[in-house]
Each structure stands twice: as structure tokens, then as C-alpha cells.
PDB file of C-alpha atoms in Angstrom:
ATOM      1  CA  UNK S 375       0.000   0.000   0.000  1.00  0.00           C
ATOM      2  CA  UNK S 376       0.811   3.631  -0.309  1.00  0.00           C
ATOM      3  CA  UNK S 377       3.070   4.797   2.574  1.00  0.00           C
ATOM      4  CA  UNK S 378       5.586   7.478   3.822  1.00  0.00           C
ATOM      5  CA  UNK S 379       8.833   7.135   5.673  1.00  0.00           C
ATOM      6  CA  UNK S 380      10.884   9.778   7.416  1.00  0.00           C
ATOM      7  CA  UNK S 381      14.060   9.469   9.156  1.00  0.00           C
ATOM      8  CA  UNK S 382      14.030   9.174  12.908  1.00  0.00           C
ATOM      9  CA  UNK S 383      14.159  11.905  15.061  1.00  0.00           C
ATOM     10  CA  UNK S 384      15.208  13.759  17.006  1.00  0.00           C
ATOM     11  CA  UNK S 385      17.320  15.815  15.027  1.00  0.00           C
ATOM     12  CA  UNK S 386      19.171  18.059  17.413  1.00  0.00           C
ATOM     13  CA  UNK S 387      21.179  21.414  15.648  1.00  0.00           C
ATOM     14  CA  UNK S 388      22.384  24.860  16.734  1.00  0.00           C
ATOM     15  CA  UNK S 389      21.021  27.542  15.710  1.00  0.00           C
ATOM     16  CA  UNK S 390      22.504  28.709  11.804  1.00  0.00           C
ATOM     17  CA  UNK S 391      22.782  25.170  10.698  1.00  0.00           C
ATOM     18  CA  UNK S 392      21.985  23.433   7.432  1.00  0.00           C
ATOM     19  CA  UNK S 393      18.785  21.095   8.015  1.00  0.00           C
ATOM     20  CA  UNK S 394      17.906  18.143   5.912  1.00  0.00           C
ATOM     21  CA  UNK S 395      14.720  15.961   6.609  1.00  0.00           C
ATOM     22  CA  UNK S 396      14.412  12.865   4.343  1.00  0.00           C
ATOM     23  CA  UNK S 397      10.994  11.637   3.300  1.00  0.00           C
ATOM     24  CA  UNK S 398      10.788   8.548   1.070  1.00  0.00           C
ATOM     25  CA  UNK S 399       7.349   7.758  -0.244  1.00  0.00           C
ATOM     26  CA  UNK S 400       5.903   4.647  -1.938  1.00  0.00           C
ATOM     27  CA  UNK S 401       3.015   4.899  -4.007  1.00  0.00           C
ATOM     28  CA  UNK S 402       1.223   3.438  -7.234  1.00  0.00           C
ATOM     29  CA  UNK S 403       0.754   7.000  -9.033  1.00  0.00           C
ATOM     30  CA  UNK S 404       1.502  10.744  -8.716  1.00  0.00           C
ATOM     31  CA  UNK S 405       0.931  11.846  -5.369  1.00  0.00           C
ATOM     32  CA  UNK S 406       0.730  15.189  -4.216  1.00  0.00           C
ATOM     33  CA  UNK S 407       2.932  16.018  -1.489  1.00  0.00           C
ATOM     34  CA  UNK S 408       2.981  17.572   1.495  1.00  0.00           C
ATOM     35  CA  UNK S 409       5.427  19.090   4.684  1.00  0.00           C
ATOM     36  CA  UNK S 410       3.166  19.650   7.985  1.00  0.00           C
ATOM     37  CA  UNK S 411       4.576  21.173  11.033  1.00  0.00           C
ATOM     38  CA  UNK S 412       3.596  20.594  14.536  1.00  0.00           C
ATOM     39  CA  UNK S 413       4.270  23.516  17.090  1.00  0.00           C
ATOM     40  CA  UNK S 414       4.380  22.157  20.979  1.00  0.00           C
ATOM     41  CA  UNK S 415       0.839  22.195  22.052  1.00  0.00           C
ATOM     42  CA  UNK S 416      -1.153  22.920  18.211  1.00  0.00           C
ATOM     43  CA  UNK S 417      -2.222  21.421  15.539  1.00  0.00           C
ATOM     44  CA  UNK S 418      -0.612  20.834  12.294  1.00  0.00           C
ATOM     45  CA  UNK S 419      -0.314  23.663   9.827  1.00  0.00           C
ATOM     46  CA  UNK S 420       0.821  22.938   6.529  1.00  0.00           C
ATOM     47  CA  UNK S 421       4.393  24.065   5.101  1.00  0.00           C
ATOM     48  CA  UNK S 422       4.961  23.400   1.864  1.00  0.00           C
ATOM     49  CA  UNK S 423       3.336  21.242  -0.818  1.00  0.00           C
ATOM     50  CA  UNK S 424       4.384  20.369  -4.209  1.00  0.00           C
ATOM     51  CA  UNK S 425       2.032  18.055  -6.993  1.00  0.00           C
ATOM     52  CA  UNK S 426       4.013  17.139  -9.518  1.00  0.00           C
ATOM     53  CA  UNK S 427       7.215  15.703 -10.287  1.00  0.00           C
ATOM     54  CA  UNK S 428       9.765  18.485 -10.176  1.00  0.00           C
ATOM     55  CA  UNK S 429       8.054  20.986  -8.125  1.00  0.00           C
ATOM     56  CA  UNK S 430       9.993  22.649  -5.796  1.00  0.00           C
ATOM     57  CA  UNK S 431       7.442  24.001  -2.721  1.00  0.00           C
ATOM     58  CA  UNK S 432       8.855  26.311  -0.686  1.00  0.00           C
ATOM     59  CA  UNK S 433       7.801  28.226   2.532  1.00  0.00           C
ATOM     60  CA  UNK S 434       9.236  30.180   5.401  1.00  0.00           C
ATOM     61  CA  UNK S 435      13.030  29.286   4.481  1.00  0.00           C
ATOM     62  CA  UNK S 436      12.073  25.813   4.249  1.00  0.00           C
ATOM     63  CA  UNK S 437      12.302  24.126   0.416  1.00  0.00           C
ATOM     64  CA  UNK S 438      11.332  20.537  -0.949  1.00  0.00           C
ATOM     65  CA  UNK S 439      11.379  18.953  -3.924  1.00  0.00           C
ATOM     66  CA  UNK S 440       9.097  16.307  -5.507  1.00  0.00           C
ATOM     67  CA  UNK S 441      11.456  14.023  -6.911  1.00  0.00           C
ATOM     68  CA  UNK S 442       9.915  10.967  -9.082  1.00  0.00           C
ATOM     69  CA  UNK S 443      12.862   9.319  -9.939  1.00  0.00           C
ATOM     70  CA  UNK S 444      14.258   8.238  -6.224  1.00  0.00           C
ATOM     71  CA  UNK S 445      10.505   8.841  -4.530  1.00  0.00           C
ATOM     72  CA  UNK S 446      11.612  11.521  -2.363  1.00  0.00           C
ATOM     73  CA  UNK S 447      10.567  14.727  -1.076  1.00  0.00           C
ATOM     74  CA  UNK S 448      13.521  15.865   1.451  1.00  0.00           C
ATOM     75  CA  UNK S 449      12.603  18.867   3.204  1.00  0.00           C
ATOM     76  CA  UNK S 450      15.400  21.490   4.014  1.00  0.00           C
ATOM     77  CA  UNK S 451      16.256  24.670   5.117  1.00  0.00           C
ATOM     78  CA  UNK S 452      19.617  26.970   4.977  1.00  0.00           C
ATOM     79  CA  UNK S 453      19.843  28.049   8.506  1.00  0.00           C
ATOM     80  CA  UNK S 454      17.466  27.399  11.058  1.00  0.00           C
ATOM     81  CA  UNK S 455      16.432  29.159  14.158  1.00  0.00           C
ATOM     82  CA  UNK S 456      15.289  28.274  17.611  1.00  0.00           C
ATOM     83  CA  UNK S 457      11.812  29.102  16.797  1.00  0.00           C
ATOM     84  CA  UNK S 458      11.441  26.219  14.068  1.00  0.00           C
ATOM     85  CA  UNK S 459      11.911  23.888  16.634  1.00  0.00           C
ATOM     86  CA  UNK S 460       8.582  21.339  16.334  1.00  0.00           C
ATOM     87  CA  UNK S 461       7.544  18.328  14.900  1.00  0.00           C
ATOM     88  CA  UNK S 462       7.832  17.875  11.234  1.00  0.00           C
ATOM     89  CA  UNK S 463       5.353  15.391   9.099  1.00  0.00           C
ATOM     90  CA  UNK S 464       5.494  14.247   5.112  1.00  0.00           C
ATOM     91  CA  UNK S 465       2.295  13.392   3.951  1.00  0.00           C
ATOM     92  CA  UNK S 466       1.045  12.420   0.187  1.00  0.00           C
ATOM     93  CA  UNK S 467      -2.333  12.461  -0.985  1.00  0.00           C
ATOM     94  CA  UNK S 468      -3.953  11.280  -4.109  1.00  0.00           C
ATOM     95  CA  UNK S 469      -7.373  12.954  -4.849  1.00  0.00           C
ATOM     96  CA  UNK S 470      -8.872   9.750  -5.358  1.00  0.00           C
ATOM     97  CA  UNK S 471      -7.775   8.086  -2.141  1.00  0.00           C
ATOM     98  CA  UNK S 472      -9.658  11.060  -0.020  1.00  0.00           C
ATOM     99  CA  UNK S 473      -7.059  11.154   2.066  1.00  0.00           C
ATOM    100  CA  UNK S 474      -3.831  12.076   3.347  1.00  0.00           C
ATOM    101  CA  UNK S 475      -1.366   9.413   4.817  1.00  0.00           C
ATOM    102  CA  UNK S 476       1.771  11.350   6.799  1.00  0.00           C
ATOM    103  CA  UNK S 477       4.667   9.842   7.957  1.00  0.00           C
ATOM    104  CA  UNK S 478       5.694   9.301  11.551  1.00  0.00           C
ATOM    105  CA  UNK S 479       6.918  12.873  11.968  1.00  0.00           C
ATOM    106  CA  UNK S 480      10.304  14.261  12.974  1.00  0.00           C
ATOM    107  CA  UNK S 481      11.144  16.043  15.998  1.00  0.00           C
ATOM    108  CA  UNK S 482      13.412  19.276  15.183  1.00  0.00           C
ATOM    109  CA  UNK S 483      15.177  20.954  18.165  1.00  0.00           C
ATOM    110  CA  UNK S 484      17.250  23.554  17.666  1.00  0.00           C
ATOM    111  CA  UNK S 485      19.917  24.708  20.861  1.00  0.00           C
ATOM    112  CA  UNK S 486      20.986  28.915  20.613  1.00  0.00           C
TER     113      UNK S 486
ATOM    114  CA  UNK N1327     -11.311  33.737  13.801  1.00  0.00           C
ATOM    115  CA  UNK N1328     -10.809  30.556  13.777  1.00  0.00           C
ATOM    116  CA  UNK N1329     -10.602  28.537  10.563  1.00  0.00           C
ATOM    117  CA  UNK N1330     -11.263  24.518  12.680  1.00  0.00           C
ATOM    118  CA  UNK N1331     -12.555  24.607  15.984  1.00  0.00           C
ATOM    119  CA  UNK N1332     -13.015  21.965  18.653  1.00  0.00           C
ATOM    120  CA  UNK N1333     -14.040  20.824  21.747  1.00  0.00           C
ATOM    121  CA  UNK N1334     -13.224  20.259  23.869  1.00  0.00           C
ATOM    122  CA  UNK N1335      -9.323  20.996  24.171  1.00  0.00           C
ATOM    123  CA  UNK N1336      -8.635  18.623  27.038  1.00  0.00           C
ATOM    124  CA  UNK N1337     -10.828  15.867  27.937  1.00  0.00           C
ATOM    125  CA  UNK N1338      -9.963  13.749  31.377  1.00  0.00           C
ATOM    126  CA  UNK N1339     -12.618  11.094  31.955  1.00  0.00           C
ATOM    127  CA  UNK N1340     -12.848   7.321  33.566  1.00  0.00           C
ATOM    128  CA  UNK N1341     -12.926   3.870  31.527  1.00  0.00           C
ATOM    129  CA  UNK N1342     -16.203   3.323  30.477  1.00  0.00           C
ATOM    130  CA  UNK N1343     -17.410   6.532  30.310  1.00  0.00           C
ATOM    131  CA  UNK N1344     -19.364   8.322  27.128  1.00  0.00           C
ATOM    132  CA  UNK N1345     -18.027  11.280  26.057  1.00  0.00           C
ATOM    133  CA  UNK N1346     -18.170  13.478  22.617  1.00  0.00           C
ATOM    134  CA  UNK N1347     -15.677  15.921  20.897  1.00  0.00           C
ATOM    135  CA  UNK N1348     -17.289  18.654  18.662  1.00  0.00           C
ATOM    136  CA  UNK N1349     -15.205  20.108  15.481  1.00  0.00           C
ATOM    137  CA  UNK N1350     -16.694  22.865  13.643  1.00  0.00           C
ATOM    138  CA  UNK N1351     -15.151  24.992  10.433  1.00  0.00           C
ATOM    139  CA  UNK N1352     -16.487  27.825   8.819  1.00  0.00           C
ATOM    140  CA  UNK N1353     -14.133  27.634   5.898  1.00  0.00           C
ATOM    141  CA  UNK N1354     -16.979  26.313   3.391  1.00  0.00           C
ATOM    142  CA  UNK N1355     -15.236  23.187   3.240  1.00  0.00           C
ATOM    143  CA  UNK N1356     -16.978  20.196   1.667  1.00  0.00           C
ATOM    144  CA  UNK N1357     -15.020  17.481   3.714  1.00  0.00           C
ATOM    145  CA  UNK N1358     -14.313  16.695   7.329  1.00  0.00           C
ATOM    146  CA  UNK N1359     -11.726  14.485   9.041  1.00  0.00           C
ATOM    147  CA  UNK N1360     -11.242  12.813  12.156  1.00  0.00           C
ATOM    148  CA  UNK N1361      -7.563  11.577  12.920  1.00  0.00           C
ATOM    149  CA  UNK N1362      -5.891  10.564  16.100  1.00  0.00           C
ATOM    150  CA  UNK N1363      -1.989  10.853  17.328  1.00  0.00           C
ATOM    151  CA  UNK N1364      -0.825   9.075  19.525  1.00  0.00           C
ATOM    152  CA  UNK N1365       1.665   9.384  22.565  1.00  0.00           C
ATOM    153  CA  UNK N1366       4.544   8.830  19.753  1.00  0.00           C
ATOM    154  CA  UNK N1367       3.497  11.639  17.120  1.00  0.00           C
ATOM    155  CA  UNK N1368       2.267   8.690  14.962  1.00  0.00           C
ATOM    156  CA  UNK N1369      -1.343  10.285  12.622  1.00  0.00           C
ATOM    157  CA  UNK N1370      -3.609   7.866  11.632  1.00  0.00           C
ATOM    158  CA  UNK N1371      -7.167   8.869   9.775  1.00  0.00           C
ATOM    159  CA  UNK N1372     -10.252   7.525  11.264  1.00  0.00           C
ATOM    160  CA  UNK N1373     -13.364   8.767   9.612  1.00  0.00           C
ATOM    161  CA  UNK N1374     -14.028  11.537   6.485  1.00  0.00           C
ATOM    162  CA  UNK N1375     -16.810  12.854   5.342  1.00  0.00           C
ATOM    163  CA  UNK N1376     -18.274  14.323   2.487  1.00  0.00           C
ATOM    164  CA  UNK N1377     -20.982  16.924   2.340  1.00  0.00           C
ATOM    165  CA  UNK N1378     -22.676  14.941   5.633  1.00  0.00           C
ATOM    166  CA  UNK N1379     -21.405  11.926   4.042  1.00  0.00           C
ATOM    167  CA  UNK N1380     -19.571   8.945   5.103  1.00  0.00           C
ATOM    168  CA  UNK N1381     -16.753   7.941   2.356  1.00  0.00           C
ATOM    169  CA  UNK N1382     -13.818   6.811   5.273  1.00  0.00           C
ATOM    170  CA  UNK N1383     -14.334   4.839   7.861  1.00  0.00           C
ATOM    171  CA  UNK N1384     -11.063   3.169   8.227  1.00  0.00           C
ATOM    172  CA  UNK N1385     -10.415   0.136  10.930  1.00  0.00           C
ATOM    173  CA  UNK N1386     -12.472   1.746  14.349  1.00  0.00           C
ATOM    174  CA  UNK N1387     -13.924   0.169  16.766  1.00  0.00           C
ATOM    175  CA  UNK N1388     -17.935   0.830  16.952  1.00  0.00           C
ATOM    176  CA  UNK N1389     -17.152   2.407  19.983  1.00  0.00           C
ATOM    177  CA  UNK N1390     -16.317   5.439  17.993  1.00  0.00           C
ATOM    178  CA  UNK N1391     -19.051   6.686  15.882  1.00  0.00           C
ATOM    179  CA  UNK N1392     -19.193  10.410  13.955  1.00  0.00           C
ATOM    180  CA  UNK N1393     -22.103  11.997  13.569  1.00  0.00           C
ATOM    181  CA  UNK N1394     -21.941  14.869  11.065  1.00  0.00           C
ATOM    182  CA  UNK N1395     -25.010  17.269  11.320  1.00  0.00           C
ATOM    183  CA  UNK N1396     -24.032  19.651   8.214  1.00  0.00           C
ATOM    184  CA  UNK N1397     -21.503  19.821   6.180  1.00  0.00           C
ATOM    185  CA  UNK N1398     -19.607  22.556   8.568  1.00  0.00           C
ATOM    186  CA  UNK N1399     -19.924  20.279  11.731  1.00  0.00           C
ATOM    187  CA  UNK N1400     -18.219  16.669  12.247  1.00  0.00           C
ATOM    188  CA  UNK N1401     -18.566  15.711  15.766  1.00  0.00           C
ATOM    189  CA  UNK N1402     -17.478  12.564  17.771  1.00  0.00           C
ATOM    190  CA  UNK N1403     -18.654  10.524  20.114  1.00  0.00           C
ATOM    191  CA  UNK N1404     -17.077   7.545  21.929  1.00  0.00           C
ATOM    192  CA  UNK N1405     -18.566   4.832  23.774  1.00  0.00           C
ATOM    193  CA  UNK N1406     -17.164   2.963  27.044  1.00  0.00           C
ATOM    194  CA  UNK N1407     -14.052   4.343  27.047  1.00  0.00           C
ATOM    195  CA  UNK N1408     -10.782   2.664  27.496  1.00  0.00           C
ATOM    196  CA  UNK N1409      -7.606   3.436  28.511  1.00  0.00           C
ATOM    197  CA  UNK N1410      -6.063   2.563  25.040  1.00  0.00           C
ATOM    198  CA  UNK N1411      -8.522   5.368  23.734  1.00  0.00           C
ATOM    199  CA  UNK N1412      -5.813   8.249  25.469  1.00  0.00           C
ATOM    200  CA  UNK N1413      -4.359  10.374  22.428  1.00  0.00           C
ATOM    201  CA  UNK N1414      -4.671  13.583  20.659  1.00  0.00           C
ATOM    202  CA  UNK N1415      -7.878  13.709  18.356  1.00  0.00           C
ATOM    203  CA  UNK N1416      -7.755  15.961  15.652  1.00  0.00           C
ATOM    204  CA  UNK N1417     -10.362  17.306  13.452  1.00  0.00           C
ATOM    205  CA  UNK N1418      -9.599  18.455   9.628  1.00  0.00           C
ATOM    206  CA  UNK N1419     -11.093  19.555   6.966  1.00  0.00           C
ATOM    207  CA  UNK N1420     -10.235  20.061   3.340  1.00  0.00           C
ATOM    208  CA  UNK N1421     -11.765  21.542  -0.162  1.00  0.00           C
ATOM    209  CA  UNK N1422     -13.314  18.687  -2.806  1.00  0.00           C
ATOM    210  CA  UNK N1423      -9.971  19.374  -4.648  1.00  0.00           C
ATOM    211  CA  UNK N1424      -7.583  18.331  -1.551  1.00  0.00           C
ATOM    212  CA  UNK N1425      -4.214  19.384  -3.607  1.00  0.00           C
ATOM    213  CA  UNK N1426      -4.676  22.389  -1.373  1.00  0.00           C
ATOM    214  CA  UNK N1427      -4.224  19.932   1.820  1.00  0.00           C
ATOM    215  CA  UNK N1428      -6.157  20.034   4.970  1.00  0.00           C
ATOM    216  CA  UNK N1429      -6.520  22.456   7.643  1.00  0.00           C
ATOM    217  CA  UNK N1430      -6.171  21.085  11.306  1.00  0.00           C
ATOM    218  CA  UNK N1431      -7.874  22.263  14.198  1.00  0.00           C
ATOM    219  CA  UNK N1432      -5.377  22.363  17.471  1.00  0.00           C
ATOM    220  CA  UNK N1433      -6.958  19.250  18.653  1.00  0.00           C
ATOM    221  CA  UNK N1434      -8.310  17.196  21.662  1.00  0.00           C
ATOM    222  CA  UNK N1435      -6.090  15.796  24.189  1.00  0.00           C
ATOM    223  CA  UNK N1436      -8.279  12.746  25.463  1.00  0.00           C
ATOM    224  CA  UNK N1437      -6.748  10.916  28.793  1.00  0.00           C
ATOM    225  CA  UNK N1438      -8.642   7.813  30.233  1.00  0.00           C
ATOM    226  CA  UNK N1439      -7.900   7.252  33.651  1.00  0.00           C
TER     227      UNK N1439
END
């Protein structure tokens, strides 16, 4: 079945540094995909999105890019701050399907 | 104002109690989720509907039935609870075209005791 994997958190950085998230996806179409983020204590609010192969969705600082060939939609940002500090979720979704599977979500800290 | 609202925002209660979370959105949305976290992050779906419609119901127990009055309103209510109920409950909802993704409310922390 269709399905989502992200790497394993926590990811612990300092403040300024380079973040990469991996998200791997497996599915028998063209997704669209998604980036959620969690704040401590809320909901999810979507990030970024992307819906077709090559897209680039971008948000915030934050970038991904659908990637068809290796099935992967790596979220990143150039330097991150205390404040993005949350839990981070990669979702796809076909239309069809009615709804959206996520991943097992990421938790980002980052230290001043 | 808020886009997805419920209610309550914590919900302490004994096993085997009844109890109901409301979610309400006033975003003119045409579908309505139900998904629940639990204590390791991990979302799984649980119910959509469409227009007042049923179209997911994925592996529940009956003790967890939605009720969905109009198509701004998707409440739920849970029967005998138990303690493996305890988890976040979150409420979504989405345009018929759901490229544009869903829009959470800040969910329902649930603890059985």
C-alpha cells in the first residue's frame, strides 16, 4: 500500500545550521505532497506542498522537492532558528484516495 | 477567527465513560476528518466525510461513531471508554480538490484514567 517514511528523530542542531529531513514515499501514481509542522501544544499547519514531479514548494526558508525518480521529497532549510523547533510530518495524498497518509513525523530541536 | 474549531481541548474522563468531541469549520469546506496521534506523534485517519457523508471509515472500533449534522460540523462521540482510547484527536477539513491539503484544528487531548 501507499506509505511514507521519514528518518528518525530527534534531530538536534544549533542555531545557523543546514537542516535536511528525508521523506521517502511509496506509491502506485503521482501523489501530491505535502510538509506539515507541529508547534508544541497545536495542531498541524501545513508548510509546503508540491504536486508534480519536479516541483519545488517552498515556505518560510524551508524548500522541498518532488522528486519521481528516487521517490523523495527531502525537506530542508539553509539556517534554522530556535523558533522552528517542532515536529515535522510528510504526507502524500492522491485525490482519489480522499485522504492524506503522513509519515511518523520528525522532531526538530534547535539549541541557541 | 478561527478557521477549525473543537471541543473540547482537554478531555480527562474514567474507563467506560461516554463522552463526545465537537469540530466545527467555517471555511466552506466540503469534507471533514477525524484523525488521532498518539503518545509517539504517529497520525492515523479515522473517519471523512463528504458533504454529511460517510466515504472513510477506516479500521475503528464501533465504539467510535461520527455523527456529522451539516456539512460545517463533524462531531465525535465515543462509547465505554478505554484506557487505550488516550491520544490527541484531531479534526480536519479540506476543499473537494484536496491538492490544497487540509486544515487542522489544534486538537483534543483525550486521557482515560
Amino acid at each position: 500500500g501507499d506509505s511514507v517514511t521519514q528518518m528518525e528523530g530527534p534531530v538536534t542542531l544549533s542555531e545557523e545550521a543546514f537542516l535536511t529531513i528525508n521523506c521517502t514515499y511509496t506509491a502506485t501514481g503521482y501523489p501530491s505532497l505535502f510538509w506539515y509542522v507541529q508547534y508544541p501544544g497545536e495542531g498541524l499547519q501545513l508548510l509546503l506542498k508540491a504536486t508534480k514531479a519536479d516541483d519545488k514548494g517552498s515556505n518560510k526558508g524551508f524548500e522541498a522537492t518532488y522528486r519521481k525518480e528516487t521517490t523523495s521529497f527531502h525537506l530542508e532549510k539553509g539556517s534554522v532558528q530556535v523558533s522552528d523547533s517542532a515536529v515535522y510530518f510528510c504526507a502524500l495524498l492522491y485525490s482519489s484516495a480522499s485522504k492524506i497518509i503522513f509519515g511518523s513525523g520528525t522532531r526538530l530541536s534547535i539549541r541557541p | 477567527d478561527t478557521a477549525v474549531s473543537q471541543t473540547p481541548k482537554y478531555l480527562v474522563t474514567q474507563m467506560g465513560n461516554d463522552k463526545s468531541i465537537k469540530c466545527e469549520q467555517n471555511l466552506g469546506h466540503d469534507t471533514m476528518y477525524w484523525y488521532k496521534q498518539d503518545s509517539k506523534k504517529f497520525l492515523k485517519i479515522m473517519f471523512s466525510y463528504n458533504n454529511k457523508e460517510l466515504i472513510i471509515n477506516e479500521t475503528v472500533p464501533n465504539r467510535f461513531s461520527p455523527k456529522s449534522p451539516d456539512k460545517a460540523h463533524l462531531n465525535l462521540h465515543i462509547n465505554s471508554l478505554e484506557l487505550g482510547d488516550s491520544a490527541v484527536y484531531f479534526c480536519a477539513s479540506s476543499r473537494l480538490s484536496e491538492d490544497y491539503g487540509y486544515t487542522f484544528g489544534s486538537g483534543t487531548r483525550l486521557t482515560v484514567v
